[in-house]
Amino acid sequence: MKKLLLFLIISISFCSISKADTIDIIHIYYNNIKIKECGIFCKDAIVLKLDSIKDNDSITVRYFRDTPCTNCDTYLTIDDEASKLIIQIKGKGIWNPLTFRLNDIKSWSKFHGIKLFNVYYMDNHNIFQEEIYPIFKIKLE
């Protein structure tokens, strides 16, 4: 009886400690070369030299979670420090690549003097949440 009670207490403790959550994986590519892999949010900004960005350079994001959808709308948006929308890319399905040209944020940076950009991912799962957090940041030097 004591063993059963002890087992129940331990089981309940572990259940309250663990969270049921989805597994989110982000792969980030610079010109089709993977430069970063992280969970739901990448902690460190991707730092790029402003003068080294060429006209055709691009960033591609592949976002995965364990509750996939194959035909849902997916979005990648990039805004500046003042939350001004710069780029919005639309795609279809989880894990499909979403790509944007770095020249667009390079031009924005040179014209407005802004160096930090937030990248957001949205799909049918999170598009209606009150607050959406950037999945990573791009810092231009």
CSV table of C-alpha atoms in Angstrom, one decimal:
chain,number,residue,atom,x,y,z
A,1,MET,CA,0.0,0.0,0.0
A,2,LYS,CA,2.8,2.4,0.9
A,3,LYS,CA,4.5,1.6,-2.4
A,4,LEU,CA,1.3,2.4,-4.3
A,5,LEU,CA,0.9,5.7,-2.5
A,6,LEU,CA,4.5,6.6,-3.1
A,7,PHE,CA,4.1,5.8,-6.8
A,8,LEU,CA,1.0,7.9,-7.1
A,9,ILE,CA,2.7,10.9,-5.4
A,10,ILE,CA,5.7,10.7,-7.7
A,11,SER,CA,3.5,10.3,-10.8
A,12,ILE,CA,1.4,13.3,-9.9
A,13,SER,CA,4.6,15.3,-9.2
A,14,PHE,CA,6.0,14.5,-12.7
A,15,CYS,CA,2.7,15.2,-14.4
A,16,SER,CA,2.5,18.7,-12.8
A,17,ILE,CA,6.1,19.5,-13.7
A,18,SER,CA,6.0,18.4,-17.4
A,19,LYS,CA,4.2,20.5,-20.0
A,20,ALA,CA,2.3,19.2,-23.0
A,21,ASP,CA,3.8,21.2,-25.8
A,22,THR,CA,4.5,21.0,-29.5
A,23,ILE,CA,7.9,20.5,-30.9
A,24,ASP,CA,8.9,23.4,-33.1
A,25,ILE,CA,12.0,23.4,-35.2
A,26,ILE,CA,13.3,26.2,-37.3
A,27,HIS,CA,16.0,25.8,-40.0
A,28,ILE,CA,17.5,29.0,-41.4
A,29,TYR,CA,19.4,29.1,-44.7
A,30,TYR,CA,21.6,31.8,-46.2
A,31,ASN,CA,21.7,31.3,-50.0
A,32,ASN,CA,20.6,27.6,-49.5
A,33,ILE,CA,23.3,26.9,-46.9
A,34,LYS,CA,21.9,26.1,-43.4
A,35,ILE,CA,23.3,28.6,-41.0
A,36,LYS,CA,21.1,28.0,-37.9
A,37,GLU,CA,18.8,25.4,-36.4
A,38,CYS,CA,16.8,26.2,-33.3
A,39,GLY,CA,13.6,25.5,-31.4
A,40,ILE,CA,10.5,27.7,-31.3
A,41,PHE,CA,12.6,30.9,-30.9
A,42,CYS,CA,16.3,31.5,-31.9
A,43,LYS,CA,17.9,33.3,-29.0
A,44,ASP,CA,20.8,34.9,-30.8
A,45,ALA,CA,20.3,37.3,-33.7
A,46,ILE,CA,21.7,36.4,-37.1
A,47,VAL,CA,24.4,39.0,-37.7
A,48,LEU,CA,25.2,40.0,-41.2
A,49,LYS,CA,27.7,42.6,-42.6
A,50,LEU,CA,25.6,45.2,-44.5
A,51,ASP,CA,28.3,45.7,-47.2
A,52,SER,CA,28.7,41.9,-47.9
A,53,ILE,CA,25.0,41.4,-48.9
A,54,LYS,CA,24.7,41.0,-52.6
A,55,ASP,CA,21.7,41.6,-54.8
A,56,ASN,CA,20.6,38.0,-55.0
A,57,ASP,CA,21.3,36.9,-51.4
A,58,SER,CA,18.4,35.4,-49.6
A,59,ILE,CA,17.2,33.9,-46.4
A,60,THR,CA,15.0,30.8,-46.4
A,61,VAL,CA,13.1,29.6,-43.4
A,62,ARG,CA,11.7,26.1,-42.9
A,63,TYR,CA,9.4,25.8,-39.9
A,64,PHE,CA,8.2,22.5,-38.5
A,65,ARG,CA,6.0,21.5,-35.7
A,66,ASP,CA,4.6,18.2,-34.6
A,67,THR,CA,1.0,19.2,-35.6
A,68,PRO,CA,1.6,19.7,-39.3
A,69,CYS,CA,-0.8,20.9,-42.0
A,70,THR,CA,-0.1,20.2,-45.6
A,71,ASN,CA,-2.4,22.7,-47.2
A,72,CYS,CA,-2.7,25.6,-44.7
A,73,ASP,CA,-1.5,29.1,-45.4
A,74,THR,CA,1.9,30.0,-43.9
A,75,TYR,CA,3.4,33.4,-43.6
A,76,LEU,CA,6.8,34.9,-42.9
A,77,THR,CA,6.9,38.6,-42.1
A,78,ILE,CA,9.8,40.9,-41.4
A,79,ASP,CA,9.5,44.2,-39.6
A,80,ASP,CA,11.9,46.8,-38.3
A,81,GLU,CA,12.5,47.9,-34.7
A,82,ALA,CA,9.4,50.2,-34.9
A,83,SER,CA,7.2,47.3,-36.0
A,84,LYS,CA,6.9,48.7,-39.5
A,85,LEU,CA,6.1,45.8,-41.9
A,86,ILE,CA,8.8,45.5,-44.6
A,87,ILE,CA,8.3,42.0,-46.1
A,88,GLN,CA,5.5,39.5,-46.1
A,89,ILE,CA,5.9,36.1,-47.8
A,90,LYS,CA,3.0,33.6,-48.2
A,91,GLY,CA,3.4,29.9,-48.6
A,92,LYS,CA,1.5,26.6,-48.2
A,93,GLY,CA,2.0,23.9,-45.7
A,94,ILE,CA,4.3,23.3,-42.7
A,95,TRP,CA,8.0,22.7,-43.4
A,96,ASN,CA,7.8,24.2,-46.9
A,97,PRO,CA,10.5,26.8,-47.5
A,98,LEU,CA,9.7,30.5,-47.2
A,99,THR,CA,12.3,32.8,-48.9
A,100,PHE,CA,13.0,36.5,-48.9
A,101,ARG,CA,15.7,38.6,-50.5
A,102,LEU,CA,18.1,40.3,-48.1
A,103,ASN,CA,18.5,43.2,-50.5
A,104,ASP,CA,15.0,44.4,-49.4
A,105,ILE,CA,16.1,44.8,-45.8
A,106,LYS,CA,19.5,46.1,-46.8
A,107,SER,CA,17.7,48.9,-48.8
A,108,TRP,CA,15.4,49.6,-45.8
A,109,SER,CA,18.3,49.8,-43.5
A,110,LYS,CA,20.3,52.2,-45.6
A,111,PHE,CA,17.3,54.5,-46.2
A,112,HIS,CA,15.9,54.5,-42.6
A,113,GLY,CA,19.1,53.8,-40.6
A,114,ILE,CA,17.6,50.7,-38.9
A,115,LYS,CA,19.8,47.8,-38.1
A,116,LEU,CA,17.6,45.2,-36.3
A,117,PHE,CA,14.8,43.3,-37.9
A,118,ASN,CA,12.3,40.8,-36.5
A,119,VAL,CA,11.2,37.7,-38.4
A,120,TYR,CA,7.8,36.2,-37.6
A,121,TYR,CA,6.2,32.9,-38.7
A,122,MET,CA,2.5,32.4,-38.7
A,123,ASP,CA,0.1,29.8,-39.9
A,124,ASN,CA,-3.4,28.6,-39.1
A,125,HIS,CA,-2.2,27.4,-35.7
A,126,ASN,CA,-1.0,30.8,-34.4
A,127,ILE,CA,-2.3,33.5,-36.7
A,128,PHE,CA,-5.1,34.5,-34.3
A,129,GLN,CA,-3.1,34.7,-31.1
A,130,GLU,CA,-3.1,38.1,-29.4
A,131,GLU,CA,0.7,38.3,-29.4
A,132,ILE,CA,3.1,36.7,-31.8
A,133,TYR,CA,6.8,36.7,-31.0
A,134,PRO,CA,9.6,36.8,-33.5
A,135,ILE,CA,11.2,33.4,-34.3
A,136,PHE,CA,14.6,35.1,-34.9
A,137,LYS,CA,16.2,38.5,-35.5
A,138,ILE,CA,18.5,39.8,-38.1
A,139,LYS,CA,21.1,42.4,-37.1
A,140,LEU,CA,23.0,44.3,-39.8
A,141,GLU,CA,26.4,45.7,-39.0
